[in-house]
């Protein structure tokens, strides 16, 4: 697992901005997957929770901050470096356990399998 999977890439999120991305559209590499329902900016523990709406039958998914490649405040969009299928195949979002380390470890193990290129897209 990438040690900083739970931190935003340096060029993506300026901690001085305190940017609120809740409600922003989320774009996978192959199209829109939903909108941000929740987001954190804690060092080493950051993530976004995406409400996928009808795309995966109203489910939510949790994405580690490292998969975010760009935040566009003008367009109100968050871009991520995963395909729709990769996100759909991720461990199911667990509303009651998503802040626990065991759930994060499982999610980190899943997303850590994909090569991180550094440039995102």
PDB file of C-alpha atoms in Angstrom:
ATOM      1  CA  UNK A   1       0.000   0.000   0.000  1.00  0.00           C
ATOM      2  CA  UNK A   2       1.204   3.477  -0.862  1.00  0.00           C
ATOM      3  CA  UNK A   3       2.037   5.199   2.435  1.00  0.00           C
ATOM      4  CA  UNK A   4       0.376   8.441   1.364  1.00  0.00           C
ATOM      5  CA  UNK A   5      -2.735   6.954  -0.281  1.00  0.00           C
ATOM      6  CA  UNK A   6      -4.781   9.008   2.192  1.00  0.00           C
ATOM      7  CA  UNK A   7      -3.142  12.344   1.310  1.00  0.00           C
ATOM      8  CA  UNK A   8      -3.927  14.576  -1.646  1.00  0.00           C
ATOM      9  CA  UNK A   9      -1.180  14.892  -4.262  1.00  0.00           C
ATOM     10  CA  UNK A  10       0.751  18.123  -3.640  1.00  0.00           C
ATOM     11  CA  UNK A  11      -0.356  19.833  -6.840  1.00  0.00           C
ATOM     12  CA  UNK A  12      -4.073  19.099  -6.295  1.00  0.00           C
ATOM     13  CA  UNK A  13      -5.132  20.501  -2.966  1.00  0.00           C
ATOM     14  CA  UNK A  14      -3.800  23.662  -1.386  1.00  0.00           C
ATOM     15  CA  UNK A  15      -4.402  23.310   2.350  1.00  0.00           C
ATOM     16  CA  UNK A  16      -4.390  27.090   2.659  1.00  0.00           C
ATOM     17  CA  UNK A  17      -7.488  27.280   0.452  1.00  0.00           C
ATOM     18  CA  UNK A  18      -9.830  25.253   2.683  1.00  0.00           C
ATOM     19  CA  UNK A  19     -11.705  24.356  -0.479  1.00  0.00           C
ATOM     20  CA  UNK A  20     -15.106  22.823   0.154  1.00  0.00           C
ATOM     21  CA  UNK A  21     -15.740  20.273  -2.613  1.00  0.00           C
ATOM     22  CA  UNK A  22     -19.054  18.922  -1.275  1.00  0.00           C
ATOM     23  CA  UNK A  23     -21.547  18.916  -4.137  1.00  0.00           C
ATOM     24  CA  UNK A  24     -18.843  18.965  -6.830  1.00  0.00           C
ATOM     25  CA  UNK A  25     -19.269  16.511  -9.711  1.00  0.00           C
ATOM     26  CA  UNK A  26     -16.773  13.638  -9.723  1.00  0.00           C
ATOM     27  CA  UNK A  27     -15.223  12.614 -13.037  1.00  0.00           C
ATOM     28  CA  UNK A  28     -13.555   9.230 -13.479  1.00  0.00           C
ATOM     29  CA  UNK A  29     -11.131   8.829 -16.391  1.00  0.00           C
ATOM     30  CA  UNK A  30     -14.080   7.673 -18.514  1.00  0.00           C
ATOM     31  CA  UNK A  31     -16.919   9.932 -17.370  1.00  0.00           C
ATOM     32  CA  UNK A  32     -18.972  11.286 -14.490  1.00  0.00           C
ATOM     33  CA  UNK A  33     -19.597   8.928 -11.554  1.00  0.00           C
ATOM     34  CA  UNK A  34     -21.544  11.145  -9.158  1.00  0.00           C
ATOM     35  CA  UNK A  35     -21.019  14.006  -6.742  1.00  0.00           C
ATOM     36  CA  UNK A  36     -19.036  14.554  -3.564  1.00  0.00           C
ATOM     37  CA  UNK A  37     -21.152  13.791  -0.493  1.00  0.00           C
ATOM     38  CA  UNK A  38     -18.383  14.177   2.085  1.00  0.00           C
ATOM     39  CA  UNK A  39     -14.704  15.145   2.032  1.00  0.00           C
ATOM     40  CA  UNK A  40     -11.897  15.406   4.556  1.00  0.00           C
ATOM     41  CA  UNK A  41      -8.576  17.178   4.437  1.00  0.00           C
ATOM     42  CA  UNK A  42      -6.797  15.625   7.408  1.00  0.00           C
ATOM     43  CA  UNK A  43      -3.136  14.876   6.798  1.00  0.00           C
ATOM     44  CA  UNK A  44      -2.721  11.159   6.088  1.00  0.00           C
ATOM     45  CA  UNK A  45      -6.451  10.459   6.511  1.00  0.00           C
ATOM     46  CA  UNK A  46      -8.114  12.324   3.648  1.00  0.00           C
ATOM     47  CA  UNK A  47     -10.808  10.896   1.398  1.00  0.00           C
ATOM     48  CA  UNK A  48     -13.923  11.767  -0.546  1.00  0.00           C
ATOM     49  CA  UNK A  49     -17.253   9.962  -0.349  1.00  0.00           C
ATOM     50  CA  UNK A  50     -19.075   9.998  -3.677  1.00  0.00           C
ATOM     51  CA  UNK A  51     -22.827   9.603  -4.036  1.00  0.00           C
ATOM     52  CA  UNK A  52     -23.101   7.722  -7.323  1.00  0.00           C
ATOM     53  CA  UNK A  53     -26.828   8.317  -7.703  1.00  0.00           C
ATOM     54  CA  UNK A  54     -28.418   5.948 -10.220  1.00  0.00           C
ATOM     55  CA  UNK A  55     -25.037   4.994 -11.711  1.00  0.00           C
ATOM     56  CA  UNK A  56     -24.512   2.148  -9.195  1.00  0.00           C
ATOM     57  CA  UNK A  57     -28.053   2.039  -7.853  1.00  0.00           C
ATOM     58  CA  UNK A  58     -27.735   4.933  -5.424  1.00  0.00           C
ATOM     59  CA  UNK A  59     -24.660   3.620  -3.649  1.00  0.00           C
ATOM     60  CA  UNK A  60     -21.859   5.649  -2.161  1.00  0.00           C
ATOM     61  CA  UNK A  61     -18.172   4.955  -2.676  1.00  0.00           C
ATOM     62  CA  UNK A  62     -15.167   6.128  -0.693  1.00  0.00           C
ATOM     63  CA  UNK A  63     -12.053   7.183  -2.575  1.00  0.00           C
ATOM     64  CA  UNK A  64      -8.673   7.803  -0.939  1.00  0.00           C
ATOM     65  CA  UNK A  65      -7.420  11.362  -1.507  1.00  0.00           C
ATOM     66  CA  UNK A  66      -4.462  10.112  -3.590  1.00  0.00           C
ATOM     67  CA  UNK A  67      -6.750   9.181  -6.517  1.00  0.00           C
ATOM     68  CA  UNK A  68      -7.854  12.822  -6.886  1.00  0.00           C
ATOM     69  CA  UNK A  69      -5.904  14.315  -9.794  1.00  0.00           C
ATOM     70  CA  UNK A  70      -7.481  17.737 -10.144  1.00  0.00           C
ATOM     71  CA  UNK A  71     -10.006  19.991  -8.447  1.00  0.00           C
ATOM     72  CA  UNK A  72     -11.619  22.611 -10.681  1.00  0.00           C
ATOM     73  CA  UNK A  73     -13.426  25.218  -8.523  1.00  0.00           C
ATOM     74  CA  UNK A  74     -14.740  27.094 -11.598  1.00  0.00           C
ATOM     75  CA  UNK A  75     -16.388  23.987 -13.087  1.00  0.00           C
ATOM     76  CA  UNK A  76     -17.128  22.537  -9.611  1.00  0.00           C
ATOM     77  CA  UNK A  77     -15.531  19.211 -10.573  1.00  0.00           C
ATOM     78  CA  UNK A  78     -13.195  16.730  -8.910  1.00  0.00           C
ATOM     79  CA  UNK A  79     -11.219  14.504 -11.283  1.00  0.00           C
ATOM     80  CA  UNK A  80      -9.985  11.055 -10.195  1.00  0.00           C
ATOM     81  CA  UNK A  81      -7.450   8.680 -11.740  1.00  0.00           C
ATOM     82  CA  UNK A  82      -9.670   5.594 -11.823  1.00  0.00           C
ATOM     83  CA  UNK A  83     -12.176   4.242 -14.321  1.00  0.00           C
ATOM     84  CA  UNK A  84     -15.852   3.786 -13.574  1.00  0.00           C
ATOM     85  CA  UNK A  85     -15.345   0.003 -13.466  1.00  0.00           C
ATOM     86  CA  UNK A  86     -12.413   0.227 -11.021  1.00  0.00           C
ATOM     87  CA  UNK A  87     -14.530   2.376  -8.724  1.00  0.00           C
ATOM     88  CA  UNK A  88     -17.561   0.113  -9.108  1.00  0.00           C
ATOM     89  CA  UNK A  89     -15.441  -2.942  -8.173  1.00  0.00           C
ATOM     90  CA  UNK A  90     -14.048  -1.325  -5.001  1.00  0.00           C
ATOM     91  CA  UNK A  91     -15.051  -2.660  -1.573  1.00  0.00           C
ATOM     92  CA  UNK A  92     -18.586  -1.574  -0.756  1.00  0.00           C
ATOM     93  CA  UNK A  93     -18.945   1.641   1.223  1.00  0.00           C
ATOM     94  CA  UNK A  94     -19.714   0.850   4.853  1.00  0.00           C
ATOM     95  CA  UNK A  95     -21.469   3.794   6.508  1.00  0.00           C
ATOM     96  CA  UNK A  96     -20.876   2.374   9.990  1.00  0.00           C
ATOM     97  CA  UNK A  97     -17.201   1.436   9.583  1.00  0.00           C
ATOM     98  CA  UNK A  98     -15.674   3.781   7.006  1.00  0.00           C
ATOM     99  CA  UNK A  99     -13.676   5.695   9.622  1.00  0.00           C
ATOM    100  CA  UNK A 100     -12.192   2.524  11.115  1.00  0.00           C
ATOM    101  CA  UNK A 101      -8.687   1.410  10.212  1.00  0.00           C
ATOM    102  CA  UNK A 102      -9.718  -2.118   9.130  1.00  0.00           C
ATOM    103  CA  UNK A 103     -12.062  -0.712   6.474  1.00  0.00           C
ATOM    104  CA  UNK A 104      -9.447   1.810   5.344  1.00  0.00           C
ATOM    105  CA  UNK A 105      -6.864  -0.982   5.126  1.00  0.00           C
ATOM    106  CA  UNK A 106      -9.169  -3.012   2.859  1.00  0.00           C
ATOM    107  CA  UNK A 107      -9.861   0.014   0.691  1.00  0.00           C
ATOM    108  CA  UNK A 108      -6.176   0.955   0.645  1.00  0.00           C
ATOM    109  CA  UNK A 109      -5.248  -2.575  -0.361  1.00  0.00           C
ATOM    110  CA  UNK A 110      -7.716  -2.379  -3.276  1.00  0.00           C
ATOM    111  CA  UNK A 111      -6.684   1.059  -4.541  1.00  0.00           C
ATOM    112  CA  UNK A 112      -3.009   0.418  -3.785  1.00  0.00           C
ATOM    113  CA  UNK A 113      -2.995  -2.342  -6.419  1.00  0.00           C
ATOM    114  CA  UNK A 114      -3.284   0.194  -9.213  1.00  0.00           C
ATOM    115  CA  UNK A 115      -0.111   1.875 -10.363  1.00  0.00           C
ATOM    116  CA  UNK A 116       0.109   5.488  -9.376  1.00  0.00           C
ATOM    117  CA  UNK A 117       1.672   7.404 -12.230  1.00  0.00           C
ATOM    118  CA  UNK A 118       1.865  10.759 -10.491  1.00  0.00           C
ATOM    119  CA  UNK A 119       0.249  12.637 -13.342  1.00  0.00           C
ATOM    120  CA  UNK A 120      -3.227  11.277 -12.722  1.00  0.00           C
ATOM    121  CA  UNK A 121      -4.805  11.086 -16.133  1.00  0.00           C
TER     122      UNK A 121
END
